[in-house]
Amino acid sequence: KTSGEELPEDQGGEPMVPVMTLFIKNLPSVPETMKHIELITVFISVTAIEECILEEGDFCVRTYDSLEALESCDWQTDYIKAFPLIPKSIEEDYPAWDSDDIPESIRNRILELENAGEIDYFEDIA
């Protein structure tokens, strides 16, 4: 955080929770338009987490061009368990099933219904 910077607040004036800190500088691939950024932090509203709905004002993204002026802080949350992100370059990226715990026959039927326009996987199933 920069000097004097506090947790951002949501639309209701409640403090948001930190969900991600991403150091850009040493990533394997960074878009040209982001090369000046060294750190990104993302915060989200507790309401958005609890209701699983993300609306305008429910999140905050902060970017920092340099780490030099930043102060260490210990912002944590009990809403999301911390885990490391391990960057890797993916040459061919495409949508895939979330897991292999859905039997193939059911996956095929879901795809048939989705391709026929009878269901929307995200809205009707996920």
PDB file of C-alpha atoms in Angstrom:
ATOM      1  CA  LYS A   1       0.000   0.000   0.000  1.00  0.00           C
ATOM      2  CA  THR A   2       1.069   3.565  -0.400  1.00  0.00           C
ATOM      3  CA  SER A   3       1.367   5.854   2.604  1.00  0.00           C
ATOM      4  CA  GLY A   4      -2.108   6.618   3.931  1.00  0.00           C
ATOM      5  CA  GLU A   5      -3.832   4.115   1.646  1.00  0.00           C
ATOM      6  CA  GLU A   6      -6.545   2.081   3.378  1.00  0.00           C
ATOM      7  CA  LEU A   7      -8.731  -0.838   2.361  1.00  0.00           C
ATOM      8  CA  PRO A   8     -11.186   0.333  -0.304  1.00  0.00           C
ATOM      9  CA  GLU A   9     -14.868   0.492   0.629  1.00  0.00           C
ATOM     10  CA  ASP A  10     -17.816  -0.942  -1.278  1.00  0.00           C
ATOM     11  CA  GLN A  11     -21.004   0.916  -2.238  1.00  0.00           C
ATOM     12  CA  GLY A  12     -22.335   0.502   1.300  1.00  0.00           C
ATOM     13  CA  GLY A  13     -19.222   1.962   2.895  1.00  0.00           C
ATOM     14  CA  GLU A  14     -17.998  -1.423   4.135  1.00  0.00           C
ATOM     15  CA  PRO A  15     -14.304  -2.350   3.811  1.00  0.00           C
ATOM     16  CA  MET A  16     -13.579  -4.703   0.912  1.00  0.00           C
ATOM     17  CA  VAL A  17     -11.423  -7.788   1.343  1.00  0.00           C
ATOM     18  CA  PRO A  18      -8.149  -8.387  -0.503  1.00  0.00           C
ATOM     19  CA  VAL A  19      -8.366 -11.277  -2.971  1.00  0.00           C
ATOM     20  CA  MET A  20      -5.200 -11.028  -5.055  1.00  0.00           C
ATOM     21  CA  THR A  21      -1.766  -9.483  -5.204  1.00  0.00           C
ATOM     22  CA  LEU A  22      -0.038 -10.002  -8.523  1.00  0.00           C
ATOM     23  CA  PHE A  23       3.570  -9.069  -9.184  1.00  0.00           C
ATOM     24  CA  ILE A  24       3.728  -8.323 -12.909  1.00  0.00           C
ATOM     25  CA  LYS A  25       7.426  -7.622 -13.399  1.00  0.00           C
ATOM     26  CA  ASN A  26       8.694 -11.215 -13.654  1.00  0.00           C
ATOM     27  CA  LEU A  27       5.745 -12.892 -15.356  1.00  0.00           C
ATOM     28  CA  PRO A  28       6.567 -14.923 -18.486  1.00  0.00           C
ATOM     29  CA  SER A  29       4.303 -12.784 -20.675  1.00  0.00           C
ATOM     30  CA  VAL A  30       3.001  -9.272 -20.058  1.00  0.00           C
ATOM     31  CA  PRO A  31       0.986  -7.231 -22.577  1.00  0.00           C
ATOM     32  CA  GLU A  32       2.900  -4.191 -23.815  1.00  0.00           C
ATOM     33  CA  THR A  33       0.295  -1.823 -22.364  1.00  0.00           C
ATOM     34  CA  MET A  34       0.936  -3.254 -18.872  1.00  0.00           C
ATOM     35  CA  LYS A  35       4.732  -3.386 -18.864  1.00  0.00           C
ATOM     36  CA  HIS A  36       4.970  -0.197 -16.775  1.00  0.00           C
ATOM     37  CA  ILE A  37       2.977  -1.850 -13.947  1.00  0.00           C
ATOM     38  CA  GLU A  38       4.887  -3.799 -11.294  1.00  0.00           C
ATOM     39  CA  LEU A  39       2.063  -4.765  -8.916  1.00  0.00           C
ATOM     40  CA  ILE A  40      -1.708  -5.232  -9.099  1.00  0.00           C
ATOM     41  CA  THR A  41      -3.967  -5.672  -6.072  1.00  0.00           C
ATOM     42  CA  VAL A  42      -7.624  -6.711  -6.283  1.00  0.00           C
ATOM     43  CA  PHE A  43     -10.284  -6.246  -3.619  1.00  0.00           C
ATOM     44  CA  ILE A  44     -13.903  -7.408  -3.529  1.00  0.00           C
ATOM     45  CA  SER A  45     -16.978  -6.599  -1.466  1.00  0.00           C
ATOM     46  CA  VAL A  46     -18.029  -9.089   1.208  1.00  0.00           C
ATOM     47  CA  THR A  47     -21.584  -8.751  -0.156  1.00  0.00           C
ATOM     48  CA  ALA A  48     -20.407  -9.861  -3.604  1.00  0.00           C
ATOM     49  CA  ILE A  49     -18.701 -12.900  -2.070  1.00  0.00           C
ATOM     50  CA  GLU A  50     -21.716 -13.898   0.027  1.00  0.00           C
ATOM     51  CA  GLU A  51     -24.297 -13.331  -2.730  1.00  0.00           C
ATOM     52  CA  CYS A  52     -22.090 -14.539  -5.626  1.00  0.00           C
ATOM     53  CA  ILE A  53     -23.078 -11.438  -7.599  1.00  0.00           C
ATOM     54  CA  LEU A  54     -20.514  -8.912  -8.771  1.00  0.00           C
ATOM     55  CA  GLU A  55     -21.885  -5.460  -9.559  1.00  0.00           C
ATOM     56  CA  GLU A  56     -20.304  -2.078 -10.215  1.00  0.00           C
ATOM     57  CA  GLY A  57     -18.761  -0.785  -6.995  1.00  0.00           C
ATOM     58  CA  ASP A  58     -18.237  -4.311  -5.613  1.00  0.00           C
ATOM     59  CA  PHE A  59     -14.565  -4.535  -6.566  1.00  0.00           C
ATOM     60  CA  CYS A  60     -11.461  -2.396  -6.726  1.00  0.00           C
ATOM     61  CA  VAL A  61      -8.276  -2.896  -8.752  1.00  0.00           C
ATOM     62  CA  ARG A  62      -5.178  -0.922  -7.792  1.00  0.00           C
ATOM     63  CA  THR A  63      -2.053  -0.779  -9.933  1.00  0.00           C
ATOM     64  CA  TYR A  64       1.402   0.387  -8.926  1.00  0.00           C
ATOM     65  CA  ASP A  65       4.150   1.395 -11.359  1.00  0.00           C
ATOM     66  CA  SER A  66       6.879   0.946  -8.747  1.00  0.00           C
ATOM     67  CA  LEU A  67       7.372  -1.027  -5.549  1.00  0.00           C
ATOM     68  CA  GLU A  68       9.715   1.554  -4.051  1.00  0.00           C
ATOM     69  CA  ALA A  69       7.067   3.805  -2.472  1.00  0.00           C
ATOM     70  CA  LEU A  70       4.964   0.926  -1.152  1.00  0.00           C
ATOM     71  CA  GLU A  71       4.666   0.005   2.515  1.00  0.00           C
ATOM     72  CA  SER A  72       4.213  -3.531   3.742  1.00  0.00           C
ATOM     73  CA  CYS A  73       0.743  -4.316   5.087  1.00  0.00           C
ATOM     74  CA  ASP A  74      -0.955  -7.381   6.502  1.00  0.00           C
ATOM     75  CA  TRP A  75      -4.405  -7.195   4.940  1.00  0.00           C
ATOM     76  CA  GLN A  76      -6.003 -10.640   5.141  1.00  0.00           C
ATOM     77  CA  THR A  77      -9.465 -12.178   5.050  1.00  0.00           C
ATOM     78  CA  ASP A  78     -11.252 -15.245   6.367  1.00  0.00           C
ATOM     79  CA  TYR A  79     -13.566 -15.309   3.321  1.00  0.00           C
ATOM     80  CA  ILE A  80     -11.013 -16.709   0.901  1.00  0.00           C
ATOM     81  CA  LYS A  81      -8.217 -19.135   1.710  1.00  0.00           C
ATOM     82  CA  ALA A  82      -4.845 -17.848   0.513  1.00  0.00           C
ATOM     83  CA  PHE A  83      -2.980 -19.814  -2.152  1.00  0.00           C
ATOM     84  CA  PRO A  84      -0.099 -19.033  -4.487  1.00  0.00           C
ATOM     85  CA  LEU A  85      -0.616 -18.413  -8.182  1.00  0.00           C
ATOM     86  CA  ILE A  86       2.002 -20.096 -10.331  1.00  0.00           C
ATOM     87  CA  PRO A  87       2.350 -18.346 -13.677  1.00  0.00           C
ATOM     88  CA  LYS A  88       2.958 -20.366 -16.807  1.00  0.00           C
ATOM     89  CA  SER A  89       2.709 -19.640 -20.474  1.00  0.00           C
ATOM     90  CA  ILE A  90      -0.097 -21.442 -22.334  1.00  0.00           C
ATOM     91  CA  GLU A  91       0.193 -21.514 -26.119  1.00  0.00           C
ATOM     92  CA  GLU A  92      -3.286 -22.846 -26.862  1.00  0.00           C
ATOM     93  CA  ASP A  93      -6.006 -21.763 -24.440  1.00  0.00           C
ATOM     94  CA  TYR A  94      -9.638 -22.847 -24.730  1.00  0.00           C
ATOM     95  CA  PRO A  95     -12.653 -23.546 -22.491  1.00  0.00           C
ATOM     96  CA  ALA A  96     -12.722 -26.876 -20.690  1.00  0.00           C
ATOM     97  CA  TRP A  97     -14.957 -28.627 -18.190  1.00  0.00           C
ATOM     98  CA  ASP A  98     -14.372 -27.567 -14.614  1.00  0.00           C
ATOM     99  CA  SER A  99     -13.563 -31.111 -13.529  1.00  0.00           C
ATOM    100  CA  ASP A 100     -13.759 -34.731 -14.587  1.00  0.00           C
ATOM    101  CA  ASP A 101     -16.311 -35.665 -11.921  1.00  0.00           C
ATOM    102  CA  ILE A 102     -19.230 -35.285 -14.372  1.00  0.00           C
ATOM    103  CA  PRO A 103     -19.766 -38.590 -16.200  1.00  0.00           C
ATOM    104  CA  GLU A 104     -19.131 -38.372 -19.948  1.00  0.00           C
ATOM    105  CA  SER A 105     -22.712 -39.370 -20.817  1.00  0.00           C
ATOM    106  CA  ILE A 106     -24.076 -36.444 -18.785  1.00  0.00           C
ATOM    107  CA  ARG A 107     -21.503 -34.031 -20.240  1.00  0.00           C
ATOM    108  CA  ASN A 108     -22.513 -35.109 -23.754  1.00  0.00           C
ATOM    109  CA  ARG A 109     -26.212 -34.591 -22.962  1.00  0.00           C
ATOM    110  CA  ILE A 110     -25.486 -31.121 -21.509  1.00  0.00           C
ATOM    111  CA  LEU A 111     -23.571 -30.225 -24.666  1.00  0.00           C
ATOM    112  CA  GLU A 112     -26.424 -31.468 -26.869  1.00  0.00           C
ATOM    113  CA  LEU A 113     -28.946 -29.329 -24.965  1.00  0.00           C
ATOM    114  CA  GLU A 114     -26.645 -26.299 -24.995  1.00  0.00           C
ATOM    115  CA  ASN A 115     -25.903 -26.622 -28.726  1.00  0.00           C
ATOM    116  CA  ALA A 116     -29.653 -26.904 -29.393  1.00  0.00           C
ATOM    117  CA  GLY A 117     -30.198 -23.659 -27.452  1.00  0.00           C
ATOM    118  CA  GLU A 118     -32.376 -25.374 -24.844  1.00  0.00           C
ATOM    119  CA  ILE A 119     -30.089 -24.553 -21.926  1.00  0.00           C
ATOM    120  CA  ASP A 120     -27.256 -22.198 -21.062  1.00  0.00           C
ATOM    121  CA  TYR A 121     -24.577 -24.067 -19.106  1.00  0.00           C
ATOM    122  CA  PHE A 122     -23.553 -21.088 -16.967  1.00  0.00           C
ATOM    123  CA  GLU A 123     -27.081 -19.829 -16.203  1.00  0.00           C
ATOM    124  CA  ASP A 124     -28.882 -23.171 -15.876  1.00  0.00           C
ATOM    125  CA  ILE A 125     -26.260 -25.495 -14.411  1.00  0.00           C
ATOM    126  CA  ALA A 126     -23.250 -23.705 -12.968  1.00  0.00           C
TER     127      ALA A 126
END
